[in-house]
PDB file of C-alpha atoms in Angstrom:
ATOM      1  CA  UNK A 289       0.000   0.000   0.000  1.00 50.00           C
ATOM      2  CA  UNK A 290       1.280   3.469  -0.318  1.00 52.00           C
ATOM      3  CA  UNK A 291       1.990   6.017   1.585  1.00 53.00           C
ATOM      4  CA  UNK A 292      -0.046   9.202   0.724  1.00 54.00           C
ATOM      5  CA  UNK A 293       2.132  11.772   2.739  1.00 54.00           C
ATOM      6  CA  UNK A 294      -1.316  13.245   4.530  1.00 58.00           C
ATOM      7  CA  UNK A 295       0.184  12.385   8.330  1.00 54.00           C
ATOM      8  CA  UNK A 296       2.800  10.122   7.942  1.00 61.00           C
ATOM      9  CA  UNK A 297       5.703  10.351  10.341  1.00 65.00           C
ATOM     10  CA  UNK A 298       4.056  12.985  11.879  1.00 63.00           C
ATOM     11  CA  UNK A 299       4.198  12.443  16.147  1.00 68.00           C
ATOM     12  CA  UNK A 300       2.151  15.240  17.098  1.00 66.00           C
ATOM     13  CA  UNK A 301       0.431  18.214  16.231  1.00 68.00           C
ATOM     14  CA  UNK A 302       1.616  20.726  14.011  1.00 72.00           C
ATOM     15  CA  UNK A 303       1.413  23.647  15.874  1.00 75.00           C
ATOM     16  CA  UNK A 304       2.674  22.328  19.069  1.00 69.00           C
ATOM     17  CA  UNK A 305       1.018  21.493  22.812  1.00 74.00           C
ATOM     18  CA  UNK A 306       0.509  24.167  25.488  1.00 69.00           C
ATOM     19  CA  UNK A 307       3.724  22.355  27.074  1.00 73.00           C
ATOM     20  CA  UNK A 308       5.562  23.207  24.052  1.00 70.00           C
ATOM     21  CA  UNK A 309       5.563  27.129  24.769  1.00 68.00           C
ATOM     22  CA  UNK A 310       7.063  28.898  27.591  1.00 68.00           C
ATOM     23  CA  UNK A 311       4.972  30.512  30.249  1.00 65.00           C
ATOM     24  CA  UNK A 312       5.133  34.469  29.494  1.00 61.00           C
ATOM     25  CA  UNK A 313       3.258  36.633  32.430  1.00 59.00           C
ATOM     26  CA  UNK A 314       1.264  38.865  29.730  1.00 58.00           C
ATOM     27  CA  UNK A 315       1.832  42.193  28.972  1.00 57.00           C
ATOM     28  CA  UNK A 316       0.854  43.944  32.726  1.00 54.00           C
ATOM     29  CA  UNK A 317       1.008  40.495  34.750  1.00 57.00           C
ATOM     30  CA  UNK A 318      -0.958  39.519  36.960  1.00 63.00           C
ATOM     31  CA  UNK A 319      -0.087  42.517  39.626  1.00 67.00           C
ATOM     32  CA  UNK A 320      -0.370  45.061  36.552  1.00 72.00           C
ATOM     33  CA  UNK A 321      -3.817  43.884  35.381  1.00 78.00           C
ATOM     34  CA  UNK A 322      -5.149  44.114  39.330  1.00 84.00           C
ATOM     35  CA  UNK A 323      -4.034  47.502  39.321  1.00 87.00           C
ATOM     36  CA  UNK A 324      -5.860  48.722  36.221  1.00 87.00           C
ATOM     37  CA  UNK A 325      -8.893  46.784  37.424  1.00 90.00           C
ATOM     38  CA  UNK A 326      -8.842  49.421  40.876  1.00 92.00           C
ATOM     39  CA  UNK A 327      -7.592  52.345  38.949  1.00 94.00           C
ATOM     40  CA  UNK A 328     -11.181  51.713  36.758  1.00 95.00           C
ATOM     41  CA  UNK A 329     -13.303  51.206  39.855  1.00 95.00           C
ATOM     42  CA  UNK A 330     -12.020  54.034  41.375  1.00 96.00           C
ATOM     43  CA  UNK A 331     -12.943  56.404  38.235  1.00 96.00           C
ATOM     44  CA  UNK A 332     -16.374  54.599  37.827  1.00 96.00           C
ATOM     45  CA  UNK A 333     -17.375  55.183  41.993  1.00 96.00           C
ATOM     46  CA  UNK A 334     -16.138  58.993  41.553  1.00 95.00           C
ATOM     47  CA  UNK A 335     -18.341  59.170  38.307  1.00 95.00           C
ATOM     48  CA  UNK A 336     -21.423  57.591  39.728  1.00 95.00           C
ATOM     49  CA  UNK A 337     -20.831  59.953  42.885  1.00 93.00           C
ATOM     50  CA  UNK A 338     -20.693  63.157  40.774  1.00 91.00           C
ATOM     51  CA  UNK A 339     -23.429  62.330  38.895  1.00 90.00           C
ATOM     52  CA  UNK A 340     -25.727  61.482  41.880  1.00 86.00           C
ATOM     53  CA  UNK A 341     -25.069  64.720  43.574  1.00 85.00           C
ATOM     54  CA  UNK A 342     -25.819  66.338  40.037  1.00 84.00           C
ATOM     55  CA  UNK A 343     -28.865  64.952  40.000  1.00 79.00           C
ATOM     56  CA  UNK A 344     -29.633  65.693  43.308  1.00 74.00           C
ATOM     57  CA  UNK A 345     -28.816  69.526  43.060  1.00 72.00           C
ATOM     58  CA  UNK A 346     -30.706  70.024  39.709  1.00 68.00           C
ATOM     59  CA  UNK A 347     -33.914  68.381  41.784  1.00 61.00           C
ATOM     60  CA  UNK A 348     -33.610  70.819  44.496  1.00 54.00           C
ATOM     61  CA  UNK A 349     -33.871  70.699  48.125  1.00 50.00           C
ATOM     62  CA  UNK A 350     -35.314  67.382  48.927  1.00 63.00           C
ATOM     63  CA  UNK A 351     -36.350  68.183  52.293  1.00 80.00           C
ATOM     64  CA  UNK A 352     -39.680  70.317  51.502  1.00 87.00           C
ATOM     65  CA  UNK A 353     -41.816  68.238  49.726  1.00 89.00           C
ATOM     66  CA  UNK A 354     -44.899  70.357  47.911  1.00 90.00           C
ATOM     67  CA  UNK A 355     -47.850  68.635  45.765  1.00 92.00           C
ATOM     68  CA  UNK A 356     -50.723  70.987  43.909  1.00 93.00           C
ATOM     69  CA  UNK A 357     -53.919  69.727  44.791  1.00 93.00           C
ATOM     70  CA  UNK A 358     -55.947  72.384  42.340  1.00 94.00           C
ATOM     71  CA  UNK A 359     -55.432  75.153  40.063  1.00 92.00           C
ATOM     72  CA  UNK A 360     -58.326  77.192  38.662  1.00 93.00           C
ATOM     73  CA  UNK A 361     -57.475  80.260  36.189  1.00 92.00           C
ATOM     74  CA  UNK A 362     -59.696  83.445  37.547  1.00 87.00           C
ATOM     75  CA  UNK A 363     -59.935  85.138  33.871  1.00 88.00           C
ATOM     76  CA  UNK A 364     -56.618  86.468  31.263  1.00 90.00           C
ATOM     77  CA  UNK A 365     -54.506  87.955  34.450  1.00 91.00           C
ATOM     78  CA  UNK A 366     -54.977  85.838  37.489  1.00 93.00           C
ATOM     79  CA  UNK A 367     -54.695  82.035  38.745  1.00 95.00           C
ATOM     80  CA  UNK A 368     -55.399  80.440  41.819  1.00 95.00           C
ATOM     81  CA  UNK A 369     -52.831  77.090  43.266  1.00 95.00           C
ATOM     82  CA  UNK A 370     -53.849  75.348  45.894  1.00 95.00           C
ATOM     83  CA  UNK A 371     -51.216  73.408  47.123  1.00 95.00           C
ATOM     84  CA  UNK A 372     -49.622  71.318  50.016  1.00 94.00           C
ATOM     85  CA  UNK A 373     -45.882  71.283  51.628  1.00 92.00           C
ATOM     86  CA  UNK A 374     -44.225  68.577  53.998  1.00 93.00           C
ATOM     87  CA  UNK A 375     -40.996  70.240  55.423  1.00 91.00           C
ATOM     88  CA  UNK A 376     -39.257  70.194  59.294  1.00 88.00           C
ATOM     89  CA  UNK A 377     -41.867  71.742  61.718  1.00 89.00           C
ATOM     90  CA  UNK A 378     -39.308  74.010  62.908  1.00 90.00           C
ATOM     91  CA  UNK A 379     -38.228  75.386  60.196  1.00 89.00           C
ATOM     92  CA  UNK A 380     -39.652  78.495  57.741  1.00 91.00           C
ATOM     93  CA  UNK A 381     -39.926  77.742  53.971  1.00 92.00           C
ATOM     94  CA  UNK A 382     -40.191  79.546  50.545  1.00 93.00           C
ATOM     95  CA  UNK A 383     -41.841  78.079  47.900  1.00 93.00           C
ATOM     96  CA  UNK A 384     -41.642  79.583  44.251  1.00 95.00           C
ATOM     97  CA  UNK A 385     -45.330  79.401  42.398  1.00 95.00           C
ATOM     98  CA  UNK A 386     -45.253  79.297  38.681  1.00 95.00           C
ATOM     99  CA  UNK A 387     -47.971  79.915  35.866  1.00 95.00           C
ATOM    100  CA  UNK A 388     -47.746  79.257  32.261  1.00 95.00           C
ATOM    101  CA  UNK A 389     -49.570  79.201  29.427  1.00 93.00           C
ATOM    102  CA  UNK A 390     -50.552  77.198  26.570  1.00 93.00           C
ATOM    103  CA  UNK A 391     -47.042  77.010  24.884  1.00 93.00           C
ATOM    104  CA  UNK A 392     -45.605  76.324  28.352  1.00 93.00           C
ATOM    105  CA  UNK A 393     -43.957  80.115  28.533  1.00 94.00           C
ATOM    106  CA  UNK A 394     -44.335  81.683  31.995  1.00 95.00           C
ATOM    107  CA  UNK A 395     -46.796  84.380  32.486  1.00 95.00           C
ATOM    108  CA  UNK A 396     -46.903  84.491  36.208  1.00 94.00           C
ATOM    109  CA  UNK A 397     -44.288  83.892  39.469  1.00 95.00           C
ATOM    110  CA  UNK A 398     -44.557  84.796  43.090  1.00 94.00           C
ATOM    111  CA  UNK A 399     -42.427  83.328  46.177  1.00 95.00           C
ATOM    112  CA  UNK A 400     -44.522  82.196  49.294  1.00 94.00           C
ATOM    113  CA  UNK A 401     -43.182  81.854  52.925  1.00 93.00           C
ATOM    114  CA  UNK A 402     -44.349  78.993  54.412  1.00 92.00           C
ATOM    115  CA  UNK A 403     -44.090  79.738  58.684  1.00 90.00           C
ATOM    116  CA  UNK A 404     -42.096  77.983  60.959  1.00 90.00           C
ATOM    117  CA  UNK A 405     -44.303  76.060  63.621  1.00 89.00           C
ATOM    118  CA  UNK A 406     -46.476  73.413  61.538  1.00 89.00           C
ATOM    119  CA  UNK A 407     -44.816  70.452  59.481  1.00 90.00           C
ATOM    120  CA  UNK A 408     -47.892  69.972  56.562  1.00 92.00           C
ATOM    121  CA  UNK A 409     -48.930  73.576  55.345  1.00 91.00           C
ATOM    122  CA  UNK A 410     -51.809  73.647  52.742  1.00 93.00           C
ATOM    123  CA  UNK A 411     -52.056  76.989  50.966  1.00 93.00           C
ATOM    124  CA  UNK A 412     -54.268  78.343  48.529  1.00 94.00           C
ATOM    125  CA  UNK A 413     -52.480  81.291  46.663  1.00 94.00           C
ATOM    126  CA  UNK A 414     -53.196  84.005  44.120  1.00 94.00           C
ATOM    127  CA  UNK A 415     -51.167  84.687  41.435  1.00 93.00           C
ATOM    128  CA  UNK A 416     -51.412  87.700  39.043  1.00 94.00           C
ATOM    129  CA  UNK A 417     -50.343  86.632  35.247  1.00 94.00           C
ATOM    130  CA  UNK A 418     -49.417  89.121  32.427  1.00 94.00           C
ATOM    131  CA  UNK A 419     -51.327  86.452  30.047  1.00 93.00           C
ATOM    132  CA  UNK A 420     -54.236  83.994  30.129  1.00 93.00           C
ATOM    133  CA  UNK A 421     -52.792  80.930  32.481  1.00 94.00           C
ATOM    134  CA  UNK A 422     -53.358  77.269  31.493  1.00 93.00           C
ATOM    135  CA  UNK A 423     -51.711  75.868  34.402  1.00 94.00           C
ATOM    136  CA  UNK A 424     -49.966  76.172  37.906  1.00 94.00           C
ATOM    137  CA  UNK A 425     -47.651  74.597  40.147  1.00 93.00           C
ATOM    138  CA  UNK A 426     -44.608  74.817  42.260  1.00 93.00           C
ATOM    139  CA  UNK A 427     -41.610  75.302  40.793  1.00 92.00           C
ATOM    140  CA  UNK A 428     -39.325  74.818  43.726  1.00 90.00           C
ATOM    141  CA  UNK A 429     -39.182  75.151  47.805  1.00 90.00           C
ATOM    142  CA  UNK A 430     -36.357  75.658  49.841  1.00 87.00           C
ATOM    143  CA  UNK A 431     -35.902  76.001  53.930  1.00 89.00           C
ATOM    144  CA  UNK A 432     -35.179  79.395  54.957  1.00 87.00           C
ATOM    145  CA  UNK A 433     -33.004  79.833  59.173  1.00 73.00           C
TER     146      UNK A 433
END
């Protein structure tokens, strides 16, 4: 029979066995890589940090909590909010109310102190607008000393 040449004499593979090759540590090793691993998780905690107290500042101050309960527009200058605050019972508040109008552009602002002494305030507030007002609410509230 003859020999085709596909194989023969061959005692192994081509390429070699994992024994065949010497050990090399990688580019970093294995100290290296563990570095760059806490370098990363350092940058990613700082980034998740910054952007949590970003998002936190561009909410407001968290610790007056406001929801309008009504709104009824009085004619082309005037609205009237009705709303309700949660804040610290010892502490004074201001609370911005805002009107706009159909394209969302404001026609109407006016800051409200809410007294020190009670801890849930319902208010129900007049606001002159220099347009017709489609809606009202509050824009922001903030604890005053």
């Amino acid at each position: 029979m003859a020999d085709s040449g596909v194989g023969s004499g061959v005692a192994g593979p081509v390429l070699g066995t994992p024994d065949s090759f010497p050990d090399r540590p990688g580019r970093f090793g294995r100290g290296g890589r563990s570095i760059a691993f806490l370098i990363i998780g350092i940058f990613i905690a700082i980034a998740m940090g910054g952007w949590g107290y970003v998002m936190m500042s561009a909410k407001g101050n968290p610790d007056v909590m406001t929801e309008v309960i009504a709104f009824q527009v009085g004619g082309p200058s005037s609205i009237t909010i009705t709303f309700q605050a949660h804040k610290a019972a010892d502490r004074a508040a201001v609370c911005r109310l805002r009107a706009t109008d159909t394209d969302h552009v404001e026609v109407g602002t006016r800051d409200v102190t809410l007294p020190a002494g009670q801890a849930d305030v319902q208010l129900t507030e007049r606001l002159e607008t220099s347009a017709r007002a489609t809606s009202g609410h509050v824009q922001y509230c903030y604890l005053v000393q």
